[in-house]
Coordinates of C-alpha atoms in Angstrom, one line a residue:
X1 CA 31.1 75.5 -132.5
X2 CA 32.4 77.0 -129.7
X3 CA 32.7 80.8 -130.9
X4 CA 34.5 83.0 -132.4
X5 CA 38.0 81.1 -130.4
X6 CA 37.0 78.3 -133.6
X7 CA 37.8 80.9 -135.7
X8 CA 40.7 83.2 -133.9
X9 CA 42.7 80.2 -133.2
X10 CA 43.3 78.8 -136.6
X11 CA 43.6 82.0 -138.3
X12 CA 46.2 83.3 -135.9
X13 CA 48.1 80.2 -136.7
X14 CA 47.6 81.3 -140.5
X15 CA 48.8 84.3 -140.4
X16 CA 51.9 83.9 -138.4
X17 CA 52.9 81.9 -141.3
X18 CA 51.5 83.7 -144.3
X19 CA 54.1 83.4 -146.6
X20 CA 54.1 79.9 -146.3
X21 CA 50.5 80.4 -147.1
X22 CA 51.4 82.2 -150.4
X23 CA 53.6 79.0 -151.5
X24 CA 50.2 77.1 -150.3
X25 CA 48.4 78.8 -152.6
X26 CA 50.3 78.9 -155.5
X27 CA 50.9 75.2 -154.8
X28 CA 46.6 75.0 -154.3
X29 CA 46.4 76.6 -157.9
X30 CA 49.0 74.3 -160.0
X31 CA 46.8 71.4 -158.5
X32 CA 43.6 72.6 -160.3
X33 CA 44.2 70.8 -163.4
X34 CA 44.6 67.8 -162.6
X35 CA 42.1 64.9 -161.0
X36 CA 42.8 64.6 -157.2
X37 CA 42.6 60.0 -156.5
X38 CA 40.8 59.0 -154.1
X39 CA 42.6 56.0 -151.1
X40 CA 41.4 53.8 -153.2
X41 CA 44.7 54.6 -155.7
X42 CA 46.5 56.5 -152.8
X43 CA 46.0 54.4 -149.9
X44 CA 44.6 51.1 -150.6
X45 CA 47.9 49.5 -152.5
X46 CA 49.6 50.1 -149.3
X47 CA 47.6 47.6 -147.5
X48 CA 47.7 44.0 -146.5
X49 CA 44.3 42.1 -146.9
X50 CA 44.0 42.3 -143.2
X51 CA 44.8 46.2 -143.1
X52 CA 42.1 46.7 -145.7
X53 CA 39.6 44.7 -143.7
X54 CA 40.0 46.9 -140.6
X55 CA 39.5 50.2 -142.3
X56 CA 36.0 52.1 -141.2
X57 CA 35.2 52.2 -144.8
X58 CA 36.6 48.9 -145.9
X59 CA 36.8 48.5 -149.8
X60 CA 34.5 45.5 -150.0
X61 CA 31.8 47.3 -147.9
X62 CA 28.8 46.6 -150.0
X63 CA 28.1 43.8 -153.1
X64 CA 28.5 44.9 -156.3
X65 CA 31.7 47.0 -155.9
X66 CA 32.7 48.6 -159.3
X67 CA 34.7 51.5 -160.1
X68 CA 34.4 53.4 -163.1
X69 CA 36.4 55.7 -165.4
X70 CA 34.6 58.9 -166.1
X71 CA 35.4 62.3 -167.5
X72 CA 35.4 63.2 -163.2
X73 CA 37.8 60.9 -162.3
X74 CA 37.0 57.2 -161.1
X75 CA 33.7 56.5 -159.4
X76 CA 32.9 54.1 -156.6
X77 CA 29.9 52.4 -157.7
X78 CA 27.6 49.5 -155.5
X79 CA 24.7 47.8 -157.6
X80 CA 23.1 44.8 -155.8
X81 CA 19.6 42.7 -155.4
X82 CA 17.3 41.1 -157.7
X83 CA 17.8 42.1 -161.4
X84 CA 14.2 42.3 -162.4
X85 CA 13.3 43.9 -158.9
X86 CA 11.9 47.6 -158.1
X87 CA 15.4 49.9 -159.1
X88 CA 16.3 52.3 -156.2
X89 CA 19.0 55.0 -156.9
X90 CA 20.6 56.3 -153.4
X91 CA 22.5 59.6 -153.0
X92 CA 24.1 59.9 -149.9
X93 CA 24.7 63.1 -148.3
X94 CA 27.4 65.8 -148.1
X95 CA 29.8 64.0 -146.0
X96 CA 29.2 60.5 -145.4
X97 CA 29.9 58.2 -148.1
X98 CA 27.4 55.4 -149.2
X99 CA 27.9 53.3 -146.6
X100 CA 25.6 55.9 -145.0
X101 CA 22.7 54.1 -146.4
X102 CA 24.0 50.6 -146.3
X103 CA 21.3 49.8 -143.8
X104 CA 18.2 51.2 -145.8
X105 CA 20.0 49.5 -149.1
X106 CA 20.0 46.2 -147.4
X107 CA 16.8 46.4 -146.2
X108 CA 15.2 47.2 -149.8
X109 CA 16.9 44.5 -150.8
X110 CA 15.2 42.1 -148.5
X111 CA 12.1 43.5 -150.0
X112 CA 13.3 42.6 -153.5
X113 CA 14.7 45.8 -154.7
X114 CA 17.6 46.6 -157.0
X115 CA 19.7 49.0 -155.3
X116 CA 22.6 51.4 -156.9
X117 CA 24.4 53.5 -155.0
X118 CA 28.1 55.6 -155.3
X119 CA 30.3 58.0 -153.5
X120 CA 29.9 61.3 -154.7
X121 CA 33.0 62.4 -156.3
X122 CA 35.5 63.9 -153.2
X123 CA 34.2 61.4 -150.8
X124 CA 34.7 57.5 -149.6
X125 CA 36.5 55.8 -153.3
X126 CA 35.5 58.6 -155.9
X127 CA 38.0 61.1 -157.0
X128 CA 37.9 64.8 -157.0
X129 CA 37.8 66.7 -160.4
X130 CA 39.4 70.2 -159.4
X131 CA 36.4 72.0 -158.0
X132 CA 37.6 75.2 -159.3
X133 CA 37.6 73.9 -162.9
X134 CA 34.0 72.0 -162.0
X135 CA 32.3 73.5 -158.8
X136 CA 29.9 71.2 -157.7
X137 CA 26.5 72.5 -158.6
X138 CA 23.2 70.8 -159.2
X139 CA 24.6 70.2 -162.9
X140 CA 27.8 68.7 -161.7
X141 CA 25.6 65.9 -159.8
X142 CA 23.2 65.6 -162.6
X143 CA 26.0 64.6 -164.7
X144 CA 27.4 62.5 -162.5
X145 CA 24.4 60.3 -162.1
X146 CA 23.9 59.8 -165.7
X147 CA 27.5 58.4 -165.3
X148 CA 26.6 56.1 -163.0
X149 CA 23.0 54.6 -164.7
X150 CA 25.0 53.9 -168.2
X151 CA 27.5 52.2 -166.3
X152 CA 25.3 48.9 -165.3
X153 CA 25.1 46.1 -167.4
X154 CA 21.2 46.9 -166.9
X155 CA 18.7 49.2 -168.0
X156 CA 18.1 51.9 -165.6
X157 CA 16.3 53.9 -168.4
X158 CA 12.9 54.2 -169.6
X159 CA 9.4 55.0 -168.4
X160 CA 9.6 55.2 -164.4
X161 CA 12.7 52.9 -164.6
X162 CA 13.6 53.8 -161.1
X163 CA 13.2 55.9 -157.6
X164 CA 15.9 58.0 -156.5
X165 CA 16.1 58.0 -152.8
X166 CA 18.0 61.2 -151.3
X167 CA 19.9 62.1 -148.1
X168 CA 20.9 65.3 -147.0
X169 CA 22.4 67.1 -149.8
X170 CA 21.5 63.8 -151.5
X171 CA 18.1 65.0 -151.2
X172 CA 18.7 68.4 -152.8
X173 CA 20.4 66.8 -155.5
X174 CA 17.4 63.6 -156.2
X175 CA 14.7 66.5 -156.7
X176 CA 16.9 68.4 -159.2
X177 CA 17.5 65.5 -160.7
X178 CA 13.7 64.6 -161.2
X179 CA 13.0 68.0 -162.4
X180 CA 15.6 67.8 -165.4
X181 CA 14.4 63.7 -166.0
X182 CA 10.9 62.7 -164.6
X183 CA 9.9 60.0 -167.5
X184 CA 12.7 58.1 -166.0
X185 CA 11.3 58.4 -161.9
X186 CA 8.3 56.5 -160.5
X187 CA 8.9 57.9 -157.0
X188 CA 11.4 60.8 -155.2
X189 CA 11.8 59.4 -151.5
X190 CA 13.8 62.5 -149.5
X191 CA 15.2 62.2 -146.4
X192 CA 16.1 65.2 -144.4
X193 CA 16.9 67.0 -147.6
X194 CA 18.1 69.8 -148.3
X195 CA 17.3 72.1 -150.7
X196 CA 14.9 74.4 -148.4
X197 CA 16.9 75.2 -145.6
X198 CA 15.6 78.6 -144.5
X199 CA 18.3 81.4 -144.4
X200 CA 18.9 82.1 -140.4
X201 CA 20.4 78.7 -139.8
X202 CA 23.1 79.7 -141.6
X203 CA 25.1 81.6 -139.0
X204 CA 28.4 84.1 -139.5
X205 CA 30.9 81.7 -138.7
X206 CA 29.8 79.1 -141.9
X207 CA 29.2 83.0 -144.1
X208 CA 32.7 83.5 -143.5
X209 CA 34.0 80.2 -144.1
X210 CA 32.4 79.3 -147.2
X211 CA 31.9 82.6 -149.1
X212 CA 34.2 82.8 -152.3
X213 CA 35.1 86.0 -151.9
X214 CA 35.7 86.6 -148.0
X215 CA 38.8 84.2 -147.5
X216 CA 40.9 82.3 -150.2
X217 CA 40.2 78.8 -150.7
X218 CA 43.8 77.5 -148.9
X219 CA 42.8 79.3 -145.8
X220 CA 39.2 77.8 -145.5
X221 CA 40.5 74.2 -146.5
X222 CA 43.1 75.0 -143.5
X223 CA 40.5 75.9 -141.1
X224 CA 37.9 72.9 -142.1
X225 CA 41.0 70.4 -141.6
X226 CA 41.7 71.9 -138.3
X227 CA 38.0 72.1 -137.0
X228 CA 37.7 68.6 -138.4
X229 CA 40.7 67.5 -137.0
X230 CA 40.5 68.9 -133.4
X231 CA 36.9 68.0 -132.6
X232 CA 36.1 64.1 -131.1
X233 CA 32.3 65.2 -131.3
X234 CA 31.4 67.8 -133.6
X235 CA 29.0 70.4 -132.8
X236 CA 25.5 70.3 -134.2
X237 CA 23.0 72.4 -134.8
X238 CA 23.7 74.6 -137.9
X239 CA 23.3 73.6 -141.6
X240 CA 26.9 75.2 -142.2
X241 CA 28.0 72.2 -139.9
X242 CA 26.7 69.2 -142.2
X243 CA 29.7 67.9 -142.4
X244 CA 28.8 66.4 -139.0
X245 CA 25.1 66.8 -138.3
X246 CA 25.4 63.1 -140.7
X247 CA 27.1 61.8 -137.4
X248 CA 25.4 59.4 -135.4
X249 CA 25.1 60.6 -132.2
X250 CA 23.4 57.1 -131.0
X251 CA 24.2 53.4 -131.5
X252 CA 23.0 52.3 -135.3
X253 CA 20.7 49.5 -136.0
X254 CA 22.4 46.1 -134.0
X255 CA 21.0 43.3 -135.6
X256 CA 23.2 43.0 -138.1
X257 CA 20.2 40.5 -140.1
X258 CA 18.2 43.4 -140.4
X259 CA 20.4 45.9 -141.3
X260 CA 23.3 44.6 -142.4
X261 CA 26.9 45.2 -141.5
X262 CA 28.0 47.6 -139.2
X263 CA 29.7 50.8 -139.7
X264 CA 31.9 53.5 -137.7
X265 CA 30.9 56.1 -139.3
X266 CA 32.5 59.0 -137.8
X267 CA 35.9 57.0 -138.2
X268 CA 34.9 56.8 -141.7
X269 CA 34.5 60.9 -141.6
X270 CA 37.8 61.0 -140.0
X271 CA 39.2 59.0 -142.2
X272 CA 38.3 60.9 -145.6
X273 CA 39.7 63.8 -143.4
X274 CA 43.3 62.3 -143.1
X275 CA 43.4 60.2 -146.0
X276 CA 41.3 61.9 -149.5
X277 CA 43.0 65.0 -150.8
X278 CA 39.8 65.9 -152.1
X279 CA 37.0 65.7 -149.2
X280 CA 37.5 69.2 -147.9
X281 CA 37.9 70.6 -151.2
X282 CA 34.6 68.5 -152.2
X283 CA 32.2 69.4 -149.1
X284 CA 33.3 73.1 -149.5
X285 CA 32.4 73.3 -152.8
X286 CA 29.4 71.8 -152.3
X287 CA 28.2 73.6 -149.5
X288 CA 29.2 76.7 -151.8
X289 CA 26.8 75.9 -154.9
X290 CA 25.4 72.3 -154.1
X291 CA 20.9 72.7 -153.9
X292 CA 21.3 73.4 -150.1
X293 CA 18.6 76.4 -149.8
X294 CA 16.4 78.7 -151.9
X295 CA 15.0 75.7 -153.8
X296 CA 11.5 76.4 -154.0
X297 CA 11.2 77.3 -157.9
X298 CA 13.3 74.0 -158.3
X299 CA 10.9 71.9 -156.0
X300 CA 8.0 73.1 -157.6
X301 CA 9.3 72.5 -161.0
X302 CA 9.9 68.9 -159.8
X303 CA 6.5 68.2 -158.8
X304 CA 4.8 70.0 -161.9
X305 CA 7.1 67.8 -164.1
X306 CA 6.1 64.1 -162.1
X307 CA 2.5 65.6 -162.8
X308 CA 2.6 66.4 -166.1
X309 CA 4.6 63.3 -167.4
X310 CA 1.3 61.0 -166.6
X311 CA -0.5 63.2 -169.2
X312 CA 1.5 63.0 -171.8
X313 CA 0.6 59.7 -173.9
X314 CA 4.4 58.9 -174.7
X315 CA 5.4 59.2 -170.8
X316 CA 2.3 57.6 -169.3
X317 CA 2.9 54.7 -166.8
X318 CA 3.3 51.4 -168.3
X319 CA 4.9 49.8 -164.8
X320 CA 3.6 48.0 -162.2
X321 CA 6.3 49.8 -160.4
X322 CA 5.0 53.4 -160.9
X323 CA 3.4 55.0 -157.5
X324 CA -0.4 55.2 -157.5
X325 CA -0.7 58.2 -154.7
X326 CA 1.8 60.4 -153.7
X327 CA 4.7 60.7 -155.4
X328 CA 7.2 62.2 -153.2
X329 CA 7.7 60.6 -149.6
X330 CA 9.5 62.7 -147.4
X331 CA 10.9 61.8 -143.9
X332 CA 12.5 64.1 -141.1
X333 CA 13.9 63.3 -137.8
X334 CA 11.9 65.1 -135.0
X335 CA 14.7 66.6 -133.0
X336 CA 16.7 67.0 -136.3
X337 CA 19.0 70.6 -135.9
X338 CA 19.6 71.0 -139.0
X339 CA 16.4 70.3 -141.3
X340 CA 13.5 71.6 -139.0
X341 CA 10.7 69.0 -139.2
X342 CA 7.9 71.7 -138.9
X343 CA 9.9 74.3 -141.5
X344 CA 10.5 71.5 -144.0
X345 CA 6.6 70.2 -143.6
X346 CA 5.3 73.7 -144.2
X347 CA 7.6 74.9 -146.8
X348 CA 8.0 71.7 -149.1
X349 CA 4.0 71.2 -149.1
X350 CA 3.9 74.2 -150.1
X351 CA 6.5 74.5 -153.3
X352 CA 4.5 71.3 -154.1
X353 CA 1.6 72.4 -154.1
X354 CA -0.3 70.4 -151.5
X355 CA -0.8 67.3 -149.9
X356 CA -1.6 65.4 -153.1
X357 CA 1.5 64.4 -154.5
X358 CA 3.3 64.2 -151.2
X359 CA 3.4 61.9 -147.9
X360 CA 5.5 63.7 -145.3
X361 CA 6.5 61.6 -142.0
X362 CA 8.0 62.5 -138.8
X363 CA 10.4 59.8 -137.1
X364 CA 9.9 60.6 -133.4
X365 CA 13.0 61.0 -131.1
X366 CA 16.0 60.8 -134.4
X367 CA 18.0 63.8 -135.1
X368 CA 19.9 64.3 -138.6
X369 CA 21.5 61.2 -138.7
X370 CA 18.2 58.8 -138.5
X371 CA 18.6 57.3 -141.9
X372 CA 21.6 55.7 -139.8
X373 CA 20.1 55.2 -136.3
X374 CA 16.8 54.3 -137.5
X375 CA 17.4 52.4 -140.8
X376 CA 14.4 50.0 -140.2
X377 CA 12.0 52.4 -139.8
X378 CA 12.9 54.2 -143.0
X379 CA 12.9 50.7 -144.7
X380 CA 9.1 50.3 -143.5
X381 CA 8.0 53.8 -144.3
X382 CA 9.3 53.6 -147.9
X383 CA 7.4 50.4 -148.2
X384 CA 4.2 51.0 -147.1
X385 CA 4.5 54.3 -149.4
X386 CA 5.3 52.3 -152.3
X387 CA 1.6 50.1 -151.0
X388 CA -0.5 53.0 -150.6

């Protein structure tokens, strides 16, 4: 950010127009009954087959495209690989939508994996349920995943049925997940999660912006469009700023036969800016009550319930697919600005007790964004975890 001018700017504009702002409001507040579409029913039926094609997020992005009714709204759902293959669920983070991970996916596939991913709700082709009727807290996401596993035509229940693979807030919301369901994990892999962000990243700026009290929810979603809108390259460096820490700042992965298609991805940020109703109103509430910090108690409960399930004669492995060491693989970038490699090391070993459960790696030279820029690398870290 460049200062308080980020600020001043936008709000001056706001306040010359304030009573436009009331109507904006009470406008804002007849909207929160209702589920806000997402381009897939706003946009898409607009578009020739060659306008589709062109779009950063294209609607055929991934295999396995299905989209499901649910008390939320629809879902965007991707399920692909071998059916009798190690099951990988993958939670994309606050901003980017699953093609985020389409690299890493592809490359568990070629490994044999079954892979299932989805946009959360607000982003990519998910709707928005109102997010002042359902904020989107830990219990929002938990719900939605269970939406997403009874949708397959396969089990993705059972004894270690799967491993939920995190990014970002994606991580935050895998270990929560674990903690509230660990018969059904064999193995949490978190990338640059969150969840244990300490509290000084967090600067005024992002207090201001995303307190529920300081400023009414029209004025922040104004000032997130405009920041979003008016920036060619974000600014980095504090967790407030996820929306674009997710940003590759370097070329992703080029051959295409290891890591599958290509993506632009911060066109695909822009375009969820300019074309779903609902990102801004998503990501804010998110950033509001989504697991982004003060985790511990959460982590640690994860952890004790992996532990605990393997004692327990009716939860005890019974799958080649269940991890024989650690449990938990974490990865970090090593210039990341966001989720400090050395703060995340120290503080998740210890809200999990140790090095026992958990295998913690570094990817030299990647920032935030390496589950983009360094797809292959993730890919052969999660395997060789899965081999130890």
């Amino acid at each position: 950010m460049n200062g308080l001018s980020n600020i001043l700017k936008p709000l001056s504009l706001l306040g010359a127009g304030f009573a436009l702002g009331i109507l904006a409001k009470t406008l804002y507040i007849g909207e929160d009954d209702a589920i806000i579409p997402s381009p897939r029913e706003t946009h898409l039926p607009y578009l020739s087959p060659s306008e589709k094609a062109k779009l950063p997020y294209p609607p055929d992005a991934l295999p396995g495209a299905r989209d499901i009714s649910s008390p939320y709204g629809s879902l965007r759902v991707y399920e692909w690989g071998p059916e009798h293959g190690r099951r990988v669920l993958m939670v994309h983070g606050i901003s980017t939508p699953s093609i985020a991970l389409a690299a890493i996916a592809h490359g568990l596939v070629r490994y044999g994996c079954r892979v299932l991913l989805f946009d959360l709700p607000g982003r990519g082709y998910s709707s928005t349920p109102s997010p002042t009727v359902h904020s989107q807290t830990s219990e929002f996401f938990i719900a939605t995943i269970l939406l997403v596993l009874a949708s397959s035509s396969l089990s993705w229940t059972g004894p270690n049925s799967f491993s939920i693979l995190g990014y970002s807030l994606g991580g935050g919301i895998a270990v929560n997940f674990a903690s509230c369901f660990p018969s059904l994990i064999s193995s949490v892999i978190l990338l640059a999660p969150s969840g244990l962000i300490r509290p000084y990243h967090f600067g005024w700026q992002s207090k201001i912006l995303y307190s529920s009290s300081l400023l009414p929810d029209w004025a922040v979603e104004q000032l997130v469009n405009w920041k979003l809108s008016n920036s060619s390259r974000p600014d980095r460096g504090q967790s407030g700023t996820a929306f674009e820490d997710e940003l590759p700042l370097t070329e992703q992965c080029g051959d295409e036969s290891a890591c599958g298609p290509k993506f632009d991805i911060p066109m695909a940020l822009e375009w969820q800016v300019q074309r779903h109703k609902g990102f801004v109103k998503s990501n804010i509430s998110s950033l509001r009550h989504a697991p982004i910090s003060g985790q511990h108690d959460q982590w640690t409960r994860m952890t004790n319930a992996l532990s605990n399930r393997d004692t327990k004669g009716d939860q005890k492995t019974t799958t080649s697919h269940a991890s024989r060491g650690a449990t938990v693989l974490i990865m970090c970038g090593e210039n990341d600005s966001v989720i400090i490699a050395k703060e995340l090391e120290t503080d998740s070993r210890k809200s999990l007790g140790g090095t026992e459960n958990l295998l913690f790696v570094i990817t030299p030279g990647a920032g935030h964004d390496f589950p983009i820029t360094h797809s292959k690398e993730v890919v052969d870290a999660i395997t060789k975890f899965w081999e130890h």
